[in-house]
Coordinates of C-alpha atoms in Angstrom, one line a residue:
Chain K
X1 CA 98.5 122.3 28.2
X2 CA 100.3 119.4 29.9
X3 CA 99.6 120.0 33.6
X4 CA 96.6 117.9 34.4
X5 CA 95.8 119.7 37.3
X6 CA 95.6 122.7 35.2
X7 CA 92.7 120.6 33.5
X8 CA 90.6 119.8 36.9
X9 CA 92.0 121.0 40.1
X10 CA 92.4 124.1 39.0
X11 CA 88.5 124.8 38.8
X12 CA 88.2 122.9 42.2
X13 CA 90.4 125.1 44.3
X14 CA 88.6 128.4 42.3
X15 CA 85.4 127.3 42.9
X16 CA 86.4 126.7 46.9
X17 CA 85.3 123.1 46.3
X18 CA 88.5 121.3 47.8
X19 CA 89.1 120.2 51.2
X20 CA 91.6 122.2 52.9
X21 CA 94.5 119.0 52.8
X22 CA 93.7 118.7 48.7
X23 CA 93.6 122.8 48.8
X24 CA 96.9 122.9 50.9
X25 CA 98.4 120.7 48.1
X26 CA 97.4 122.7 45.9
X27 CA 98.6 126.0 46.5
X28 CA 102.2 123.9 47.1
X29 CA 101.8 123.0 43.5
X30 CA 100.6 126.3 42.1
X31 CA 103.6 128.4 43.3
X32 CA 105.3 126.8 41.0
X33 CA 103.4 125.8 37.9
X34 CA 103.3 128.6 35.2
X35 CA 99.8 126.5 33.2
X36 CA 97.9 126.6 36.7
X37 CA 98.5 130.3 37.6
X38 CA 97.6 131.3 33.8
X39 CA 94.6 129.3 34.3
X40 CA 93.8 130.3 37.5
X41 CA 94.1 134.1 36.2
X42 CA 92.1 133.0 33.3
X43 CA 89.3 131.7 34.9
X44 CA 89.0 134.8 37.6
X45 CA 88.7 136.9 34.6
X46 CA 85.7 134.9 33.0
X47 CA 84.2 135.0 35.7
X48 CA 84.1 138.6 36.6
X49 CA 83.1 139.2 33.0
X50 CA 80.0 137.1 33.4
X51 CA 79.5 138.9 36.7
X52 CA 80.2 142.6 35.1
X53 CA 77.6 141.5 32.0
X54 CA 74.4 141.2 33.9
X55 CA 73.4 138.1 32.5
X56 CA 71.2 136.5 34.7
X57 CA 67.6 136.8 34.0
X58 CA 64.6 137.3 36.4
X59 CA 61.4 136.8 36.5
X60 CA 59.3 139.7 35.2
X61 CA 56.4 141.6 36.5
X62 CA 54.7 141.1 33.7
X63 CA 55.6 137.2 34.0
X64 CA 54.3 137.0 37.5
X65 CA 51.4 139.1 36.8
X66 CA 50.4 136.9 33.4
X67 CA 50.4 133.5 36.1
X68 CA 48.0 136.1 38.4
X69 CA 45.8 137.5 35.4
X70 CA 44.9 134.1 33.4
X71 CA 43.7 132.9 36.2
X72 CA 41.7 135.9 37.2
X73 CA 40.4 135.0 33.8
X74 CA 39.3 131.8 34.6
X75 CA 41.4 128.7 34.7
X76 CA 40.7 127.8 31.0
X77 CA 43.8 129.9 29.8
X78 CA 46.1 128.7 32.3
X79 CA 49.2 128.0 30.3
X80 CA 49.7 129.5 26.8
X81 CA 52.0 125.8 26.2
X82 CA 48.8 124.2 26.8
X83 CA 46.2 125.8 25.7
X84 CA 47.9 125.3 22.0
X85 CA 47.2 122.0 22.3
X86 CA 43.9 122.0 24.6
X87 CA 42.4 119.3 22.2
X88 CA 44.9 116.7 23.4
X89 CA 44.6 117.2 26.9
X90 CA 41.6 114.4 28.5
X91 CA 38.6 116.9 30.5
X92 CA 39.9 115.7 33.9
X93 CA 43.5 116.1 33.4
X94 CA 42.7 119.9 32.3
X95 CA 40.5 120.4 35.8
X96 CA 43.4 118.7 37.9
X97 CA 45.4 121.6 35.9
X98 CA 42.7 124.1 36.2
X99 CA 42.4 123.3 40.0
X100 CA 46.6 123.5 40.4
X101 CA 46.7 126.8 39.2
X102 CA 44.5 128.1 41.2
X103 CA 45.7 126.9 43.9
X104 CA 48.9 128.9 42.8
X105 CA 47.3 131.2 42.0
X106 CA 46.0 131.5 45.7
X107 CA 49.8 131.8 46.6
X108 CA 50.9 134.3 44.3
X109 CA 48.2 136.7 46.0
X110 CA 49.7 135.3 49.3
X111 CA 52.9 136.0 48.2
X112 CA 52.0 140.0 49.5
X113 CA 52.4 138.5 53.1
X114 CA 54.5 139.7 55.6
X115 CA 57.9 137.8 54.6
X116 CA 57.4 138.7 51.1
X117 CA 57.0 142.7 52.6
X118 CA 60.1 142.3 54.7
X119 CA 62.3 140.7 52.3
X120 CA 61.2 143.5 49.7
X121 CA 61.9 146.0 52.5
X122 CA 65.6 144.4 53.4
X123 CA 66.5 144.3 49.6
X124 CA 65.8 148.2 49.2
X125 CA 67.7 148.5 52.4
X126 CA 70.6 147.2 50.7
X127 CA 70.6 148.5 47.4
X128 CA 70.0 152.0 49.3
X129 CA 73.5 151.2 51.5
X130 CA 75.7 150.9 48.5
X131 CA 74.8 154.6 47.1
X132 CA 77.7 156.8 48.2
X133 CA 78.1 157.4 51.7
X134 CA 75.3 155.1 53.3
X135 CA 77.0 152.1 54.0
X136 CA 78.3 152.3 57.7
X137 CA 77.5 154.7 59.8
X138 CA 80.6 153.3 62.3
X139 CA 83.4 152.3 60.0
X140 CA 85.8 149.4 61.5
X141 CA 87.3 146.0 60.7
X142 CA 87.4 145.6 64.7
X143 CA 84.5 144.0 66.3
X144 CA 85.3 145.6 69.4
X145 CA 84.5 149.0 68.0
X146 CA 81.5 147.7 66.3
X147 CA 79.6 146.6 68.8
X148 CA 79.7 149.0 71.1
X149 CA 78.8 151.7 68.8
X150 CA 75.0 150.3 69.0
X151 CA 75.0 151.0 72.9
X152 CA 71.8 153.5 73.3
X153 CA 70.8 153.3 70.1
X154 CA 68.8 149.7 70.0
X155 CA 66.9 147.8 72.4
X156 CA 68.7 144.5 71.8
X157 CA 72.5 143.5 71.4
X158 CA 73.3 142.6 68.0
X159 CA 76.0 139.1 67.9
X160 CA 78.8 141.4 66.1
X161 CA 81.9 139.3 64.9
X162 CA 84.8 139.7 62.3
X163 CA 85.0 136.8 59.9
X164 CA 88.5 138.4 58.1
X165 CA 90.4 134.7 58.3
X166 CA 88.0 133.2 56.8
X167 CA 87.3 135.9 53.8
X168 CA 84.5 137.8 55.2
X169 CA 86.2 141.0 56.8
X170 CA 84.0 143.3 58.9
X171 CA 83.4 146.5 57.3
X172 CA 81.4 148.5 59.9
X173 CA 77.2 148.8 61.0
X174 CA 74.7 151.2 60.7
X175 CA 71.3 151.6 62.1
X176 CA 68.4 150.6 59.6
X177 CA 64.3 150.7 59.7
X178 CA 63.1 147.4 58.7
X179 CA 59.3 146.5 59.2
X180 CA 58.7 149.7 61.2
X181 CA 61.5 149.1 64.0
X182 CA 65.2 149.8 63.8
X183 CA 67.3 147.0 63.3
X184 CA 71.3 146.4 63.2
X185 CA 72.7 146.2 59.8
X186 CA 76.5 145.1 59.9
X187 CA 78.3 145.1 56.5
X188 CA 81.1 142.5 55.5
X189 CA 82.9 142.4 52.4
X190 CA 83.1 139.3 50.4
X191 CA 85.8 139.9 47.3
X192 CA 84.0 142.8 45.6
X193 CA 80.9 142.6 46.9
X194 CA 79.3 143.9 50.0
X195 CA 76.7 141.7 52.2
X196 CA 74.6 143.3 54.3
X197 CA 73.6 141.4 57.9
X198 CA 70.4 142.3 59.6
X199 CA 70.0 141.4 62.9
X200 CA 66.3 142.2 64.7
X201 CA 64.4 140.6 68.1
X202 CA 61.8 138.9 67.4
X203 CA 58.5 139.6 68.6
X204 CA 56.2 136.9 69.7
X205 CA 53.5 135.5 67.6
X206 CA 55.3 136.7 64.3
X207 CA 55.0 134.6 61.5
X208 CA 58.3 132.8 61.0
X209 CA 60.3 134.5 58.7
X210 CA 62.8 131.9 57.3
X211 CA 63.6 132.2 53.2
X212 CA 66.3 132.3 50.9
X213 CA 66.0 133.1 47.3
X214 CA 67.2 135.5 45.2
X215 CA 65.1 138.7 43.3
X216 CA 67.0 141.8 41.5
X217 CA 70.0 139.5 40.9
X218 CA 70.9 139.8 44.8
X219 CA 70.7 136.6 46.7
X220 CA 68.9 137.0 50.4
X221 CA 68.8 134.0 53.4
X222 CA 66.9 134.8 56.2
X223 CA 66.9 132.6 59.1
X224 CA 66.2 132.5 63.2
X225 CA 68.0 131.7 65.8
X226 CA 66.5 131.7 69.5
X227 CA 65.1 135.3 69.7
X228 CA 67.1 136.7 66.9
X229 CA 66.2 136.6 63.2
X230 CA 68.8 137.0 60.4
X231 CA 68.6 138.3 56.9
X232 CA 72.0 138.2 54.6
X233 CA 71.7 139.9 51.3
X234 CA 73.9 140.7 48.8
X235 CA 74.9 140.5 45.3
X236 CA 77.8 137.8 46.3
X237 CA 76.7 134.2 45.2
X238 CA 74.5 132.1 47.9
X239 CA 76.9 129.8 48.3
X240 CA 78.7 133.0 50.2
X241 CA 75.9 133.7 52.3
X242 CA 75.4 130.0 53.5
X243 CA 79.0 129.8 53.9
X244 CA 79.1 133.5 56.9
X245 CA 76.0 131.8 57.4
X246 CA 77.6 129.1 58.8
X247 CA 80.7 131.4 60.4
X248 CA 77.7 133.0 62.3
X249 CA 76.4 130.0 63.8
X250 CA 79.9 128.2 64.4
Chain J
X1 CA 45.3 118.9 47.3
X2 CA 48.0 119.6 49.7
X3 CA 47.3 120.3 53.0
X4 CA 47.1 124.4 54.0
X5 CA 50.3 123.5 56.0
X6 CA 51.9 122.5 53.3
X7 CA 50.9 125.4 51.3
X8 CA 52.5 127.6 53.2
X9 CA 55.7 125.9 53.3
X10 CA 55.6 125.9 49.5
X11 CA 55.1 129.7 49.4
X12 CA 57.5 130.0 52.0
X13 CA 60.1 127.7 50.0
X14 CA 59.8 127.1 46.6
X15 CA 57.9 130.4 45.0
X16 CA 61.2 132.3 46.5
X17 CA 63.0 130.6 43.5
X18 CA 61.0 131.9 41.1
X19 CA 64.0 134.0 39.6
X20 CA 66.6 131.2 39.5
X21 CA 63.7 129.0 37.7
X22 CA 63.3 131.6 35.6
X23 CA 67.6 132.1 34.8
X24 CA 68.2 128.7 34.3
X25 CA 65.0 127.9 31.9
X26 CA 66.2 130.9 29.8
X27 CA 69.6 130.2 29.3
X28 CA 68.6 126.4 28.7
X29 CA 66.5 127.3 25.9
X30 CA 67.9 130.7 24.6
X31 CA 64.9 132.1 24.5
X32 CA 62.6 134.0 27.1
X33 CA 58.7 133.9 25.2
X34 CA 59.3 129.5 25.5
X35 CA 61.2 129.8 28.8
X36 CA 58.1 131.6 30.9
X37 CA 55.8 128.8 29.5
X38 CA 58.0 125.9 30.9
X39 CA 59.1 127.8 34.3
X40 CA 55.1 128.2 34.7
X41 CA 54.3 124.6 33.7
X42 CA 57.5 123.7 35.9
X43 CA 55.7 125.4 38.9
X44 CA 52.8 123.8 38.4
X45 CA 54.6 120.7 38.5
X46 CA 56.9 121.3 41.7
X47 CA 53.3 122.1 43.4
X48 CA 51.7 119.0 42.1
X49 CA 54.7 116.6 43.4
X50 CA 55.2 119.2 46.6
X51 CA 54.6 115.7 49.2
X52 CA 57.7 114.4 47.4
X53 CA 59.9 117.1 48.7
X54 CA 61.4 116.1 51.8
X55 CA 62.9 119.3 53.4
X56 CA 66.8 120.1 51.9
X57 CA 67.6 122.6 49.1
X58 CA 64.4 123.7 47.7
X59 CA 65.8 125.7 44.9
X60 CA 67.8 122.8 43.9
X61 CA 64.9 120.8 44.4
X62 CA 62.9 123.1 41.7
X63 CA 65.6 123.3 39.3
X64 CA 65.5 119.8 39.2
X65 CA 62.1 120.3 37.7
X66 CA 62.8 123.4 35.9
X67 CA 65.8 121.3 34.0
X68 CA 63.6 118.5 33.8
X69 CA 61.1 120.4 31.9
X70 CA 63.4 122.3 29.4
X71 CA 64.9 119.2 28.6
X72 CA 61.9 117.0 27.9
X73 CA 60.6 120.2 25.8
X74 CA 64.0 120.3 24.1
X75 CA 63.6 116.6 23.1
X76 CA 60.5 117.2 21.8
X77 CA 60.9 120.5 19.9
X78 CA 64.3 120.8 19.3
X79 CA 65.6 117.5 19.1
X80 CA 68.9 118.1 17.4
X81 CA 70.1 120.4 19.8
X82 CA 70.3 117.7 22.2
X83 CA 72.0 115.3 20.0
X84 CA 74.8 117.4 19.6
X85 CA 75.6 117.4 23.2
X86 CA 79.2 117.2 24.2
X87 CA 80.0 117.0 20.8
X88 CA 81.9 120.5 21.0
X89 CA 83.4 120.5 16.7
X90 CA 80.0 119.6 15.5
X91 CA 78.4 121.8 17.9
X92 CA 78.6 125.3 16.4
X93 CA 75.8 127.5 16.1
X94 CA 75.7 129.7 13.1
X95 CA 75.0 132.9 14.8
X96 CA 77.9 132.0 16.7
X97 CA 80.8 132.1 14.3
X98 CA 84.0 134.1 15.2
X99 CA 83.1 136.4 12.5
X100 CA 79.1 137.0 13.8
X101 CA 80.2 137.1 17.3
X102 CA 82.8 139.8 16.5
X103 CA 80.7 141.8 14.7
X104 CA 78.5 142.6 18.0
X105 CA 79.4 145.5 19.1
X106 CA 79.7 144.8 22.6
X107 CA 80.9 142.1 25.0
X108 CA 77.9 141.5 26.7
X109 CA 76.2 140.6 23.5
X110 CA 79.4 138.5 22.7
X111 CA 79.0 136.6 25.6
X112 CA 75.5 135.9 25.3
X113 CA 75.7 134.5 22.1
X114 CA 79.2 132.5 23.6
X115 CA 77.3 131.4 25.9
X116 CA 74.4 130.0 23.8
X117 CA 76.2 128.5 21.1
X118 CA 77.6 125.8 23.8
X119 CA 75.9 122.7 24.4
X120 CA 73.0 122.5 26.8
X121 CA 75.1 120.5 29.2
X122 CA 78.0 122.7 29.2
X123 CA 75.8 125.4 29.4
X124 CA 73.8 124.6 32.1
X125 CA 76.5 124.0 34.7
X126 CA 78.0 127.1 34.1
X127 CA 75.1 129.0 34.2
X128 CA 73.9 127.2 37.5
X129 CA 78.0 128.2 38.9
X130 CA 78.5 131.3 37.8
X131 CA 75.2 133.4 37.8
X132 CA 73.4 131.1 40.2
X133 CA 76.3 130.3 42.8
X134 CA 75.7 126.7 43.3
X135 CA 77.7 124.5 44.6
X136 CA 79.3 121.4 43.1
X137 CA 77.0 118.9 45.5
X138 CA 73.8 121.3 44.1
X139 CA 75.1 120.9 40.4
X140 CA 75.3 117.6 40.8
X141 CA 71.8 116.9 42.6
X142 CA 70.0 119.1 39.7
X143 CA 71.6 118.2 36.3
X144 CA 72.1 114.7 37.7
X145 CA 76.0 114.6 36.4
X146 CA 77.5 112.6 39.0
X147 CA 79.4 114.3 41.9
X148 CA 82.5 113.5 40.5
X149 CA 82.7 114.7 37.2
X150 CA 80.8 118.0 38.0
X151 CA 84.2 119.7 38.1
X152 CA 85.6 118.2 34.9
X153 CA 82.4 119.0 33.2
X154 CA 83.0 122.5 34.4
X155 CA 86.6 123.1 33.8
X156 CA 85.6 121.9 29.8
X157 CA 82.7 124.5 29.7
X158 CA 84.9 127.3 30.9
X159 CA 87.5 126.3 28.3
X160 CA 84.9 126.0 25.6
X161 CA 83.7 129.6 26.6
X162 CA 86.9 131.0 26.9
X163 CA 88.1 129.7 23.3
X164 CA 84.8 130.7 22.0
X165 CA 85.4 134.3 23.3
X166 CA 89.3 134.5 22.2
X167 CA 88.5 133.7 18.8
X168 CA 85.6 136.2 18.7
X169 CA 88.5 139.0 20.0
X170 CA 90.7 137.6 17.1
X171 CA 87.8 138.9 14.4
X172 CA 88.1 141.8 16.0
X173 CA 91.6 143.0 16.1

């Protein structure tokens, strides 16, 4: 390989990590350099393999259920990496320990709470959208038709916008249930990947519900803005959803 | 203690990255039975040093500790593996010869064992971009490779993947 850029810059403009003047330059450079459009081609494919392979690992039930159950048993057993070599560790230190985990403990069993409830609910609200058939129930790239089409049928306006220049198209909305209300679900494609937005008033003296995190290998961010609250999930990378995050709040 | 507050805000914050602790401690230490051990001793840890989180990027914040766990672990039980590091002739892990990788039957399982028989470093920032979607500032701030070199450290993991995988095909045709 002699092109350099096919070396570094390459991975930069790929990864959407250049400014748009270094970007620009770029794609000036790559029209006519054979090394970066093999690599470039290269590297979309490795990608998508690791994507197609299912690699990344969660956390299990039974992992966040041993953190619950050892201490349900009594602090003593916290950690399996400790408790191998208990003999080292000084009385106090193990209490500190002892008295950490249960206070983790205490937030694991919190963990049920109302934010935990709604992201659980949002995520099955998404998986359920990409069966056959259940994605939009008004299917349009054109805000214009979008928005509209929620007239009568909620008692709020959802902010409905098409992000297509800057590689979030608009795919349509539905109408979804989330936490016992309907809410506005607007889809937007992201590559391959589709990316549910949930839009829903919020009521007064809720808990706030602003998280981002990632569970079933899709990502979620859920955020508020003045009587609105957001939730973006989808199997695309976070780095999508803080990027239409951002479009959103321009 | 921390303050019930502050609780909160650590439920709220750090216990949502639970999964990505758990990704990134597995792939650093190819294996899942050690991986849960540190990720739980890493939680611990983020909760302990919570006041010293001031409000940014908590999952980069945890994976900071996550990495910072496997790697002191590493040090102490695996030693050589972290020697090796960068050193991409030497490094070659048995189980990941062309021959052994091509003789799994499929890709997924090629990949996996690709992906393991890399060093941790090249590993880890592939792992962290491509199945965690972090950004080059976020690679940086956790692994502690400087801003600057985060790409080139990337662009020589892919390569090292990609050549890893081709001559795996090879075997197999």
């Amino acid at each position: 390989m002699n092109c350099e850029l096919a070396k570094t810059t390459v991975h930069g403009y790929f990864d959407g990590e250049l400014d748009a003047v270094r970007s620009a330059e770029f794609e000036r450079h790559l029209e006519n350099c054979v090394e970066c459009q093999t690599e470039l081609k290269d590297i979309e494919s490795l990608r998508a393999l690791l994507h197609e392979s299912n690699l990344y690992e969660q956390a299990s039930a039974e992992f966040r259920e041993r953190i619950r159950k050892q201490l349900a048993h009594g602090a003593e057993r916290v950690s399996p990496v400790r408790s191998r070599r208990w003999f080292l560790v000084p009385a106090f230190g193990s209490l500190a320990a002892a008295a950490a985990v249960v206070a983790i403990m205490f937030f694991v069993l919190q963990s049920q709470t109302q934010s935990a409830r709604i992201t659980a609910e949002l995520i099955d609200a998404h998986v359920r959208s990409l069966q056959p058939g259940h994605l939009t129930d008004v299917q349009s790239t054109d805000q214009h038709t979008v928005k509209p089409w929620f007239d009568g049928k909620l008692d709020f306006v959802p902010p409905v916008s098409d992000y297509s220049e800057q590689g979030f198209p608009l795919v349509g909305g539905r109408l979804d249930a989330v936490d016992g209300r309907n809410v506005a679900a607007l889809v937007y494609s992201r590559r391959k990947h589709f990316i549910n937005l949930f839009v829903w008033p919020y009521r007064e003296k809720e808990p706030s519900f602003v998280s981002s995190g990632s569970r079933q290998g899709y990502h979620w961010m859920a955020w508020q803005s003045d009587d609105m609250r957001f939730c973006l999930i989808s199997d695309a990378s976070a780095t999508d959803l803080r990027d239409l995050k951002d479009l959103i709040h321009r | 203690m921390l303050e019930p507050q502050d609780r909160i805000r650590f439920e709220q914050l750090v216990l949502p990255h639970l999964d990505s602790a758990t990704n990134l401690a597995r792939w650093l230490l190819r294996n899942r039975a050690d991986s849960d051990d540190l990720v739980q001793e890493a939680m611990l840890r983020a909760y302990r040093f919570f006041d010293r989180f001031h409000g940014g990027d908590a999952r980069a914040w945890l994976l900071q500790i996550v990495r910072n766990t496997c790697y002191t672990w590493l040090e102490k039980n695996r030693p050589s593996e972290l020697m090796t590091e960068f050193n991409e002739e030497v490094h070659q892990r048995p189980s990941a010869t062309p021959e052994s990788l091509a003789a799994q039957a499929d890709e997924r399982q090629r990949l996996m064992l690709a992906l393991e028989s890399l060093s941790p470093r090249f590993r880890e920032v592939l792992v962290l971009r491509e199945l965690e979607g972090c950004s080059y500032k976020e690679i940086g701030e956790i692994t502690g490779i400087p801003i600057g070199t985060v790409m080139s450290t990337l662009s020589r993991a892919r390569e090292r993947l990609q050549r890893t995988m081709t001559a795996a095909a090879k075997e197999v045709s």
